[in-house]
Amino acid sequence: MENNELPADVALMWRLREAPRRGPKPSLTLDDIVQAAIAIADEEGDLAAVSMARVAERLGNSTMALYRHVKSKDELLVLMSDAAVQRPQPLPADADWRTGLTLWARNVMAEIRRHPWYAKVPISGPPAGPNNLAWFDSALGALKDTGLPEEGKIGVVMGLVTYVQGQIRMSGDLAAGYGRNPAAFEQFGAVLRRVVDPRVYPSVAKLVDAGVFDDEVNFEVESDADFDFGLALYLDGVAGYISRGG
C-alpha cells in the first residue's frame, strides 16, 4: 500500500473504493447488500447464517452480482459491523464527564442488544468506519473539560470500550449457556458447597458460606445491575485518574 492509499476495508466503509465500470449498470447497491446481510443476521440471531449466497437469494440476484461490490464475506462482516450501529445521539451539552460516559456506555449496550450477533463480529482493528468512529468521537468529547491530555483521554475511552465489549460478549455467552443447560447455573451454589475445600479455596468458600450463589439467576433475562455496578467501579477509577491530572 502506498503512503497515500487507504486500506481496502477503510475505503470500502467510507464508500471511497472505485465502483466497477465493466458491464451493465449494477441493479444492486452496496447498501442494499449490507442491509440484507444485517436483516438475515437479526432474524437468525447468528452471524453464521450470513453467506454471500443467502444474501444474493434474499435480494433476488446471483452471488456473482454481489462480488461486484464485496470481494468476500470478511469484507461484508466489516461493513455490517459499522452499518449495524447507528450514529450516536449527541450527549447533553450540560453533562459532566461521568454522566456523559455513563450515558454513552448504556447507549452502546442498548444499540448492540438490537443485534445479538454483533458480539461475535471479530475485532480486527481500531474503529475506522464512519459510525463506529462517531461513537469513538462522542466518548472522547465527554472528556473535553477534564483537563486530561489527549493520550489520557484515549486511554480512558479504550478502557471503557474494553469493559463494555467484555460485558456484551460475556452476557451473550452466559445467556446462550443458560438456554442450553439452565441446571448448570441453578445448581452452581450447591455444586460449590460439595467441592470447595475452604483450606484450598478460602475466598471462594466465604462466598459460598455467605449464600452469594444461592439465589437463582435467570441469565435469559437481560439485567443492567451487574453492568452498572462494574461501570461505576471503572468510572471511580477514572475519577481518581482525573483528580491526579492524568
Backbone as a ProteinNet text record, in pm:
[ID]
protein_1_A
[PRIMARY]
MENNELPADVALMWRLREAPRRGPKPSLTLDDIVQAAIAIADEEGDLAAVSMARVAERLGNSTMALYRHVKSKDELLVLMSDAAVQRPQPLPADADWRTGLTLWARNVMAEIRRHPWYAKVPISGPPAGPNNLAWFDSALGALKDTGLPEEGKIGVVMGLVTYVQGQIRMSGDLAAGYGRNPAAFEQFGAVLRRVVDPRVYPSVAKLVDAGVFDDEVNFEVESDADFDFGLALYLDGVAGYISRGG
[TERTIARY]
83.2	0	86.6	60.7	133.2	90.7	176.2	151.3	18.3	-25.6	-149.2	-270.2	-253.4	-361.5	-428.9	-561.1	-635	-635.8	-636.3	-657	-788.6	-793.9	-910.7	-1039.2	-1033.8	-1156.3	-1203.8	-1109.3	-1145.7	-1209.7	-1148.6	-1203.8	-1344.2	-1366	-1497	-1601.5	-1568.1	-1664.4	-1701.7	-1606.2	-1631.3	-1679.4	-1704.7	-1754.3	-1658.8	-1529.1	-1426.8	-1356.6	-1401.9	-1344	-1415	-1338.4	-1393.4	-1490.4	-1606	-1708	-1667	-1711.2	-1677	-1736.4	-1659.5	-1703.6	-1751.5	-1703.7	-1739.4	-1880.9	-1941.1	-2072.5	-2183.1	-2308	-2423.1	-2423.3	-2500.7	-2510.9	-2567.7	-2500.5	-2547.6	-2687.9	-2770	-2903.9	-2900.4	-2786.6	-2768.9	-2678.7	-2695.7	-2600.6	-2532.5	-2422.6	-2352.5	-2440.9	-2515.9	-2605	-2713.5	-2765	-2863.2	-2807.2	-2685.1	-2620.6	-2599.3	-2548.5	-2518.4	-2646.5	-2749.6	-2874.9	-2941.5	-2930.5	-2984.7	-2910.6	-2778.8	-2698.5	-2734	-2751.6	-2789	-2926.4	-3018.5	-3153.4	-3149.5	-3068.1	-3055.3	-2998	-2891.9	-2829.2	-2926.3	-3004.2	-3102.6	-3210.6	-3260.2	-3367.4	-3321.1	-3198.5	-3147.1	-3077.1	-3036.6	-2963	-2824.9	-2774.7	-2648.4	-2572.4	-2448.8	-2365.3	-2334.6	-2332.9	-2302.5	-2409.7	-2527.8	-2636.2	-2612.5	-2520.7	-2494.5	-2392.8	-2431.5	-2339.6	-2366.7	-2270.1	-2289.2	-2406.2	-2418	-2525.6	-2662.4	-2671.1	-2800.9	-2840.3	-2743.2	-2772	-2819	-2752.5	-2791.4	-2933	-2965.7	-3100.2	-3204.6	-3175.4	-3270.4	-3295.3	-3191.3	-3201.7	-3249.3	-3267	-3312.9	-3207.8	-3081.9	-2970.8	-2878.9	-2785.8	-2686.1	-2575.7	-2507.7	-2395.3	-2288	-2266.3	-2164.7	-2196.9	-2325.7	-2362.9	-2313.7	-2311.1	-2261.8	-2112.2	-2041.3	-1896.1	-1849.1	-1936.9	-1900.8	-1881.2	-1941.9	-1935.9	-1852	-1863.3	-1795.7	-1713.4	-1586.2	-1496.5	-1508.4	-1554.8	-1558.6	-1654.9	-1684.3	-1768	-1697.9	-1565.4	-1491.6	-1515.5	-1513.8	-1543.8	-1687.5	-1777.1	-1917.1	-1931.8	-1860	-1866	-1814.5	-1709.8	-1657.1	-1763.7	-1831.4	-1936.1	-2053.6	-2092.2	-2201.6	-2169.8	-2045.9	-2007.5	-2015.7	-2005.5	-2017.9	-2161.4	-2227.2	-2362	-2466.1	-2440.6	-2540.6	-2558.1	-2452.7	-2462.1	-2493	-2611.1	-2647.4	-2564.2	-2545.4	-2464.5	-2527.3	-2444.6	-2499.3	-2568	-2667.1	-2727	-2627.2	-2626.5	-2534.4	-2560.1	-2453	-2467.4	-2519.2	-2592.5	-2642.7	-2529.8	-2551.8	-2446.5	-2400.8	-2491.5	-2457.2	-2410.1	-2391	-2349.4	-2202.2	-2169	-2027.8	-1969.4	-1840	-1774.4	-1831.2	-1860.4	-1907.7	-2048.3	-2135.3	-2269.8	-2262.2	-2175.9	-2162.1	-2115	-2012.8	-1961.4	-2058.7	-2133.8	-2235.5	-2344.2	-2393.2	-2493	-2437.2	-2315.2	-2250.8	-2244	-2196.8	-2181.8	-2316.9	-2417.6	-2551.4	-2609	-2582.6	-2632.9	-2565.3	-2436.1	-2366.2	-2428.9	-2450.9	-2510.7	-2648.2	-2729.7	-2863.9	-2857.4	-2764.5	-2752.2	-2712.4	-2619.1	-2571.1	-2671.4	-2751.5	-2854.8	-2957.3	-2967.8	-3058.5	-3008.7	-2880.4	-2818.2	-2734.5	-2796.8	-2723	-2599.6	-2601.4	-2487.9	-2365.3	-2385.4	-2276.7	-2157.7	-2186.9	-2079.1	-1985.1	-2028.3	-1945.7	-1863.4	-1879.9	-1801.2	-1655.2	-1561	-1419.7	-1373.1	-1297.4	-1238.7	-1098.9	-1083.5	-958	-875.8	-925.8	-850.9	-926.4	-868.5	-935.7	-1057.7	-1147.5	-1268.2	-1232.2	-1269.3	-1230.3	-1347.7	-1463.6	-1581.7	-1649.3	-1731.3	-1793	-1881.4	-1957	-2045.1	-1969.1	-1879.8	-1800.3	-1710.1	-1658.7	-1573.9	-1655.5	-1782.9	-1870	-1891.1	-1906.4	-1918.1	-1788.6	-1678	-1547.2	-1530.7	-1568.4	-1558.2	-1649	-1767.7	-1862.2	-1805.4	-1744.3	-1685.5	-1569.4	-1485	-1373.8	-1427	-1536.9	-1593.9	-1644	-1687.2	-1733.9	-1622	-1496.9	-1381	-1318.2	-1382.8	-1319.4	-1284	-1361	-1336.5	-1264	-1206.5	-1141.3	-998.9	-939.7	-800.5	-702.8	-753.3	-663.6	-592.8	-467.8	-401.3	-469.4	-446.3	-514.7	-485.3	-360.5	-329.5	-400.7	-427.2	-503.5	-648.9	-705.1	-844.8	-862.7	-771.9	-787.9	-768	-682.5	-665.1	-793.2	-859.7	-985.8	-1092.3	-1104.1	-1207.9	-1181.2	-1056.7	-1027.2	-1051.6	-1023.2	-1054.8	-1204.4	-1281.8	-1426.9	-1479.6	-1424.5	-1464.3	-1437.7	-1321.9	-1287.6	-1388.4	-1426.4	-1525	-1660.3	-1708.3	-1840.3	-1842.8	-1740.2	-1735.1	-1727.7	-1650.3	-1639.9	-1773.1	-1846.2	-1976.5	-2075.2	-2071.7	-2162.2	-2135.8	-2009.7	-1975	-2002	-1967.8	-1988.7	-2137.5	-2215.5	-2358.4	-2425.8	-2382.9	-2438.5	-2404	-2278.7	-2236.4	-2306.9	-2322.3	-2389.6	-2536.4	-2600.8	-2741.9	-2758.7	-2666.2	-2672.3	-2647.9	-2552.1	-2523.2	-2639.6	-2704.9	-2821.7	-2934.4	-2950.3	-3054.5	-3031.2	-2904.8	-2872.9	-2881.1	-2836.2	-2827.4	-2852	-2977.9	-3007.4	-2966.8	-2967	-2933.3	-2791.6	-2700.3	-2561.1	-2550.4	-2640.9	-2641.6	-2721.4	-2836.6	-2925.3	-2865.1	-2780.5	-2721.7	-2579.8	-2535.2	-2395.4	-2359.5	-2446.5	-2417.8	-2407.6	-2501.8	-2499.8	-2376.3	-2336.6	-2216.1	-2093.3	-2082.5	-1965.9	-1961	-2076.9	-2078.3	-2019.4	-2032.3	-1982.8	-1834.4	-1785.8	-1648.2	-1546.5	-1591.6	-1497.1	-1445.9	-1317.3	-1249.5	-1198	-1243.9	-1201.9	-1052.7	-984	-838.8	-766.6	-830.3	-770.7	-824.6	-953.3	-1019.3	-1086.5	-1007.6	-1067.4	-1158.6	-1122.3	-1203.8	-1334.1	-1327.9	-1449.3	-1540.6	-1482.1	-1561.1	-1639.8	-1582.1	-1653.1	-1774.5	-1759.3	-1873.7	-1984.3	-1944.3	-2042.2	-2114.6	-2038.7	-2098.7	-2190.9	-2159.5	-2243.1	-2369.8	-2382.4	-2502.2	-2508.2	-2392.2	-2390	-2447.6	-2426.3	-2470.4	-2602.6	-2671	-2794.3	-2914.9	-2914.6	-3028.7	-3025.4	-3139.6	-3147.6	-3142.8	-3058.1	-3044.6	-3087	-3175.9	-3220	-3134.2	-3038.9	-2946.7	-3010.6	-3134.2	-3202.6	-3263.5	-3274.1	-3329.2	-3214.3	-3209	-3100.3	-3116	-3011.3	-3013.3	-2901.8	-2932.8	-2832.7	-2758.9	-2799.7	-2742.7	-2592.2	-2550.6	-2407.8	-2330.3	-2389.7	-2323.8	-2302.2	-2405.4	-2395.2	-2297.6	-2293.6	-2201	-2056.1	-2024	-1888.2	-1852.6	-1951	-1927.9	-1895.7	-1970.4	-1945.4	-1805.2	-1762.8	-1628.2	-1522.7	-1541.7	-1445.9	-1438.6	-1554.3	-1556	-1502.6	-1514.5	-1450	-1298.5	-1245.3	-1102.2	-1064.9	-1149.2	-1124.8	-1127.2	-1220.5	-1228.2	-1097.4	-1041.1	-912	-801.6	-803.9	-705.1	-713.9	-837.5	-855.5	-810.5	-840.3	-802.5	-651.8	-580.9	-433.1	-374.9	-463	-416.6	-370.7	-409.6	-370.3	-238.8
-119.9	0	124.8	218.5	344.2	430.3	528.3	610.5	684.4	722.7	799.9	713	581.7	490.7	439.1	444.6	395.1	243	181.7	36.6	0.7	-116.6	-155.9	-153.4	-203.1	-208	-68.6	22.5	160.1	228.8	213.3	272.9	220.5	92.3	32.6	91.1	102	154	298.8	375.1	516.4	537.5	426.9	430.6	507.7	483.2	551.3	456.7	331.5	237.4	254	256.8	281.1	170.5	209.4	112.3	45.1	-77.9	-147.6	-74.5	-69.6	3.3	-87.7	-212.1	-301.6	-355.6	-388.3	-449.8	-349.1	-398.9	-310.3	-246.3	-141.1	-72.3	-167.9	-182	-277	-242.1	-346.1	-324.3	-318.9	-357	-354.4	-240	-196.1	-103.1	-173.3	-118.7	-175.3	-170.7	-63.3	-52.6	-160.2	-192.4	-300	-430.6	-459.4	-584.9	-588.8	-480	-475.1	-486.2	-413.4	-417.2	-554.2	-621.4	-756.7	-853.7	-838.2	-924.3	-900.8	-775.3	-742.5	-800.8	-792.2	-845.7	-996.9	-1067.2	-1212.3	-1245	-1173.6	-1198.2	-1167.1	-1060.2	-1025	-1132.3	-1179.8	-1279.3	-1411.5	-1451	-1580	-1568.9	-1446.3	-1426.9	-1487.3	-1510.7	-1583.9	-1531.9	-1492.9	-1442.7	-1551.1	-1675.9	-1787	-1804.3	-1749.5	-1762	-1676	-1581.9	-1490.4	-1552.8	-1563.1	-1608.3	-1524.9	-1518.9	-1442.6	-1498.9	-1632	-1694.7	-1660.3	-1660.3	-1632.9	-1486	-1397.4	-1255.7	-1235.5	-1300.2	-1288.3	-1339.1	-1452.1	-1508	-1411.2	-1350.3	-1255.5	-1135.7	-1095.7	-979.5	-1016.3	-1145	-1187.2	-1169	-1184.8	-1169.4	-1290.1	-1294.7	-1400.7	-1364.9	-1467.8	-1444.1	-1361	-1385.2	-1310	-1161.4	-1125.1	-984	-915.9	-991.2	-934.1	-908.2	-997.5	-985.4	-863.7	-801.5	-676	-565.2	-581.6	-478.9	-521	-649	-700.6	-822.3	-821.8	-926.6	-1056.7	-1049	-1168.7	-1148.1	-1257.4	-1246.7	-1164.1	-1173.6	-1094.5	-945.1	-902.8	-762.7	-728.6	-820.9	-797.6	-781.3	-861.4	-850.2	-714.5	-665.4	-533.1	-427.1	-435.7	-338.9	-352	-473.8	-496.2	-439.6	-456.4	-412.6	-261.3	-189.4	-43.7	1	-60.2	-17.1	-52	-158.1	-203.1	-106.5	-31.9	64.4	202.1	251.9	384.8	489.7	601.7	706.3	753.3	784.4	820.1	955.8	968.2	1098.3	1182.8	1314.8	1399.7	1386.4	1382.8	1380.7	1516.2	1521.8	1650.9	1751.2	1872.6	1974.5	2005.7	1991.6	2026.7	1906.9	1791.6	1671.2	1679.7	1641.4	1633	1505.6	1487.2	1375.6	1240.7	1227.2	1098.1	1067	1166	1146.1	1112.9	1185.2	1162.1	1021.5	973.6	838.6	731.3	757.9	661.8	647.5	759.7	756.3	688.4	720.2	663.1	511.1	461.5	316.8	246.5	304	243	245.6	352.2	361.2	260.1	238.1	134.9	-1.4	-30.6	-158.7	-175.1	-70.2	-77.2	-95.1	-26.8	-35.2	-176.3	-235.4	-367.4	-476.7	-453.9	-551.4	-566.6	-466.7	-476.3	-580.4	-614.2	-708.5	-809.3	-913.2	-1007	-1068.5	-1081	-1138.5	-1048.5	-920.9	-823.4	-862.1	-922.1	-958.9	-1063.5	-1130.6	-1234.4	-1181.8	-1055.8	-999.5	-988.2	-1045.4	-1036.5	-890.7	-858.6	-725	-730.8	-670.1	-684.2	-555.9	-450	-325	-214.5	-95	17.6	62.3	140.1	185.3	276.8	234.7	312.5	346.9	285.1	315.3	441.6	505.4	632.4	623.3	515.2	504.4	473.4	374.3	341.5	457.5	528.9	643.5	754.8	767.3	866.7	834.2	705.8	666.4	694.5	666.9	693.1	842.5	923.8	1068.8	1118.7	1060.2	1100.8	1075.5	959.6	928.5	1021.5	1046.3	1140.7	1279.2	1319.2	1451	1466.9	1356.3	1363.1	1403.2	1385.8	1414.6	1550	1630.8	1753.8	1853.9	1855	1954.1	1897.5	1779.1	1714.7	1762.5	1826.9	1866.6	1755.6	1638.9	1528.4	1554.6	1509.3	1517.1	1422.6	1442.7	1361.7	1213.1	1179.5	1037.3	980.2	1064.5	1020.6	994.6	1080.6	1062.8	931.6	904.2	781	658.1	669.2	558.4	529.7	635.8	619.8	557.6	607.5	558.7	413.8	379.4	242	145.1	189.7	106.3	84.5	189.5	178.4	88.9	102.4	15.4	-130.9	-156.5	-293.4	-347.4	-264.2	-307.6	-336.5	-244.7	-261.2	-383	-395	-509.7	-640.9	-642.2	-763.9	-801.7	-702.8	-729.4	-781.2	-720.5	-762	-907.5	-940.2	-1075.7	-1177.6	-1144.4	-1239	-1261.2	-1153.4	-1168.6	-1249.9	-1229.6	-1308	-1454.4	-1484.6	-1623.8	-1691	-1617.3	-1674.7	-1702	-1608.5	-1628.4	-1751	-1767.6	-1884.7	-2012.8	-2008.7	-2125.9	-2162.2	-2060.3	-2084.4	-2147.9	-2099.2	-2155.8	-2302.6	-2340.6	-2480.4	-2570.5	-2517.7	-2602	-2517.9	-2483.7	-2399.7	-2464	-2596.2	-2665	-2633.3	-2617.1	-2587.5	-2456.5	-2362.9	-2234.9	-2244.3	-2308.7	-2315.5	-2397.9	-2494.5	-2581.6	-2540.8	-2425.9	-2385.4	-2374.9	-2308.9	-2293.1	-2426.8	-2516.9	-2648.6	-2727.9	-2716.4	-2786.3	-2735.4	-2604.3	-2548.2	-2592.7	-2601.2	-2644.9	-2785.7	-2865.1	-3002.5	-3013.8	-2927.8	-2947.6	-2849.3	-2737	-2635.1	-2666.9	-2686.3	-2705.1	-2568.6	-2517.7	-2383.6	-2371.2	-2483.4	-2476.8	-2451.5	-2489.6	-2473.4	-2349	-2323.9	-2209.8	-2122.7	-2061.3	-1988.7	-1873.2	-1800.5	-1685	-1728.5	-1832.6	-1884.8	-1943.2	-2009.3	-2068.2	-1962.2	-1845.1	-1736.7	-1691.8	-1687.1	-1652.5	-1756.4	-1882.8	-1990.8	-1984.1	-1965.9	-1959.7	-1839.2	-1731.8	-1611.4	-1625.1	-1735.8	-1758.6	-1677.9	-1630.4	-1547.2	-1620.2	-1751.5	-1828.3	-1901.9	-1869.6	-1941.7	-1890.4	-1762.9	-1705.5	-1746.9	-1788.7	-1828.8	-1706.1	-1711.6	-1601.9	-1651.7	-1578.2	-1614.5	-1539.3	-1608.6	-1544.2	-1518	-1565.8	-1536.9	-1397.5	-1338.4	-1204.2	-1106.1	-1009.9	-913.6	-821.7	-810.7	-726.4	-624.2	-501.7	-396.1	-380.7	-453.9	-432	-457.2	-572.5	-604.4	-508	-473.5	-380.3	-245.1	-193.5	-62.7	-66.2	-178.1	-191.2	-183.4	-262.6	-260.2	-126.3	-65.9	64.8	169.5	168.4	264.4	246.3	121.1	95.7	149.8	125.1	174.4	326.8	391.7	538.2	596.8	523.8	567.8	576	476.1	478.1	592.4	620.5	733.5	864.3	875.4	997.7	1021.4	915.3	928.4	968.4	910.6	944.5	1091	1141.1	1280.6	1372.8	1333.3	1418.5	1430.5	1330.7	1335.8	1409	1453.4	1526.4	1439.1	1312.6	1220.1	1158.1
0	0	0	-90.9	-93.4	24.4	58.8	176.7	169.9	49.3	36.1	2.3	9.3	-25.4	100.4	103.1	218.1	219.9	339.8	346	278.7	218.7	139.6	221.5	348.5	427.9	467.1	491.9	526.6	406	289.7	168.4	140.6	169.1	145.9	240.9	369.9	467.9	441.4	387.5	359.2	215.8	146	7.9	-83.1	-61.9	-140.8	-237.5	-240.4	-335.6	-469.4	-573.5	-706.3	-745.4	-792.3	-834.4	-964.8	-985.6	-1110.7	-1230.8	-1341.3	-1460.2	-1571.6	-1575.9	-1685.4	-1669	-1782.5	-1781	-1761.1	-1756.2	-1739.1	-1600.3	-1587.5	-1459.2	-1354.3	-1238.8	-1137.4	-1088.2	-1065.3	-1010	-858.6	-800.9	-656.6	-614.7	-491.1	-431.5	-314.6	-272.2	-157.9	-33.6	-16.5	99.2	96.2	-23.3	-35.1	21.2	-16.3	23.6	174.5	229	372.3	454.7	416.3	492.4	483.8	370.7	358.2	450.1	456.3	543.6	690.5	728.8	866.2	898.5	805.3	826.9	849.8	773.8	790.5	928.6	967.3	1097.4	1210.9	1197.6	1300.7	1313.2	1199.4	1200.4	1259.4	1226.9	1272.8	1408.2	1443.9	1568	1564.8	1445	1431.3	1310.3	1333.1	1224.7	1122.5	1167.6	1076.6	970.3	994	896.4	772.6	783.2	672.6	577.8	453.5	348.3	224.8	136.5	13.6	-66.6	-68.7	-144.7	-86.6	46.4	108.4	90.7	100.5	77.7	-65.9	-160.4	-300.8	-322.2	-258.9	-272	-218.4	-105.2	-45	-136.2	-207.1	-294.8	-435	-461.2	-592.4	-699.9	-660.1	-754.8	-746.6	-837.4	-834.2	-736.2	-688.1	-597.6	-666.1	-794.2	-867.1	-870.6	-867.1	-865.9	-738.7	-628.4	-502.8	-509.7	-577.2	-580.6	-661.3	-733.3	-799.5	-696.1	-578.6	-474.4	-353.4	-317.9	-198	-238	-206	-253.2	-174.6	-49.1	34.2	150.4	221.5	340.9	447.6	454.3	552.6	530.8	405.5	376.6	415.6	391.6	427.7	578.7	655.8	801.8	849	785.1	819.5	797.2	684.9	653.8	750.9	782.6	876.5	1014.2	1057.3	1192	1207.3	1097.4	1106.2	1080.7	983.5	946.8	1053.3	1130.7	1228.2	1344.4	1376	1486.5	1430.2	1460.4	1413.1	1484.9	1420.8	1482.7	1613.8	1713.2	1844.7	1844.8	1933.2	1957.4	2036.1	2017	2093.7	2243.6	2320.7	2465.9	2513.1	2623.5	2673.7	2690.5	2645.5	2648.5	2790.2	2888.6	3026.1	3107.6	3044.3	3117.4	3154.2	3277.9	3314.1	3254.9	3270.3	3202.6	3246.3	3376.3	3426.5	3375.2	3377.2	3323.4	3174.5	3103.4	2960.3	2928.8	2999.3	2971.1	3016.8	3123.2	3167	3060.8	3010.2	2904.1	2779.9	2747.1	2628.4	2639.6	2754.1	2772.1	2766.3	2830.2	2826.7	2685.5	2613.5	2476	2384.7	2405.6	2327.7	2354.9	2482.8	2519.7	2454.9	2461.3	2402.2	2251.1	2186.9	2041.4	1998.5	2069.4	2030.1	2066.5	2169.8	2203.7	2091.1	2006.8	1891.9	1792.1	1802.1	1708.6	1788.4	1844.9	1930.3	1865.1	1733.2	1661	1663.5	1695.4	1684.5	1772.3	1886.3	1978.6	1920.4	1814.2	1753	1635.2	1600.3	1491.1	1536.1	1462.9	1502.7	1508.3	1612.1	1624.3	1564	1448.8	1375.2	1370.4	1434.8	1431.8	1504	1509	1574.6	1496	1560.5	1489.8	1373.4	1252.4	1134.5	1044.4	1066.4	986.4	1037	956.1	995.3	1118.6	1134.4	1250.5	1378.4	1371.9	1490.3	1530.5	1430.9	1461.8	1528.6	1491.3	1554.3	1702.4	1734.8	1875.4	1950.9	1888.1	1948.7	1976.3	1879.8	1894.4	2006.6	2018	2121.9	2261	2280.7	2411.3	2443.5	2344.4	2366.5	2401.6	2335.8	2362.1	2504.7	2565.5	2704.5	2799.2	2756.8	2842.4	2811.7	2730.1	2679.4	2788.7	2898.3	3003.5	3124.5	3110.6	3225.5	3248.7	3147.9	3159.8	3129.4	3090.6	3057.7	2925.7	2912.6	2782.4	2684.8	2556.1	2455.7	2472	2507.7	2524.6	2647	2745.6	2861.9	2826.4	2743.3	2701	2625.9	2534.7	2456.7	2545.5	2646.1	2739.8	2817	2862.1	2934.5	2844.7	2722.3	2631.9	2591.4	2562.7	2523.7	2639.2	2762	2877.7	2890.2	2864.4	2871.3	2759.9	2640.4	2528.9	2564.9	2623.9	2663.3	2764.1	2861.1	2961.2	2896	2815.4	2753.4	2660.7	2576.3	2485.3	2562.9	2670.5	2751.9	2813.8	2864.8	2923.9	2819.5	2702.5	2595.8	2556.8	2537.4	2493.9	2603.5	2727.4	2836.6	2863.4	2865.3	2893.1	2783.2	2658	2548.3	2560.9	2594.2	2609.2	2726.8	2838.3	2955	2925.7	2855.9	2820.7	2731.7	2635.3	2547.6	2626.5	2718.6	2801.1	2891.3	2946.8	3031.7	2950.3	2828.2	2743.8	2713.4	2697.9	2666.4	2789.5	2904.6	3024.6	3149.3	3178	3295.2	3427.5	3432.7	3557.2	3602.8	3508.1	3542.9	3620	3591.9	3661.5	3790.8	3784.1	3900.2	4013	3980.1	4081.5	4119.1	4068	4087.4	4235.4	4314.1	4456.7	4527.2	4498.7	4561.5	4521.6	4396.2	4349.6	4423.7	4437.4	4506.9	4652.4	4717.6	4857.6	4872.5	4769.3	4777.1	4743.4	4657.1	4608.9	4666.5	4723	4767.5	4908.1	4916.6	5044.9	5090.1	5205	5248.9	5274.6	5292.7	5312.1	5180.2	5070.2	4937	4867.6	4886.3	4822.3	4929	5015.9	5129.9	5088.7	4985.9	4944.8	4879.5	4795.8	4734.2	4842.3	4939.9	5047.8	5123.2	5141.4	5209.7	5129.2	4997.1	4911.9	4924.4	4924.1	4934.4	5068.7	5176.6	5309.7	5324.4	5252.9	5258.9	5175.8	5101.2	5021.8	4893.5	4845.9	4725.9	4605.7	4599.4	4482.9	4505.4	4616.3	4647.9	4570.9	4536.9	4465.3	4319.3	4267.4	4127.1	4037.3	3937.1	3841.9	3704.1	3641.1	3506.6	3406.1	3346.4	3253.7	3118.3	3099.3	2974	2976.1	3094.8	3108.4	3123.5	3032.7	3035.8	3156.3	3236.8	3355.4	3345.5	3387.4	3381.7	3513.3	3617.5	3750.3	3752.5	3700.4	3700	3611.8	3497.6	3406.7	3474.5	3539.7	3605.4	3721.4	3793.3	3906.1	3857.3	3755.4	3702.4	3640.2	3572.9	3511.4	3616.9	3727.9	3835.8	3893.5	3910.5	3962.1	3866.8	3737	3638.6	3641.3	3644.7	3643.4	3773.3	3884	4007.8	3987.4	3918.4	3889	3797.2	3697.6	3607.1	3684.6	3779.9	3861.9	3936.8	3992.3	4059.8	3964.5	3845.3	3741.8	3703	3686.9	3650.3	3761.7	3887.2	4001.3	4016.2	3965.9	3970	3849.4	3761.2	3644.8	3530.7	3534.6	3427.3	3458.3
[MASK]
++++++++++++++++++++++++++++++++++++++++++++++++++++++++++++++++++++++++++++++++++++++++++++++++++++++++++++++++++++++++++++++++++++++++++++++++++++++++++++++++++++++++++++++++++++++++++++++++++++++++++++++++++++++++++++++++++++++++++++++++++++++

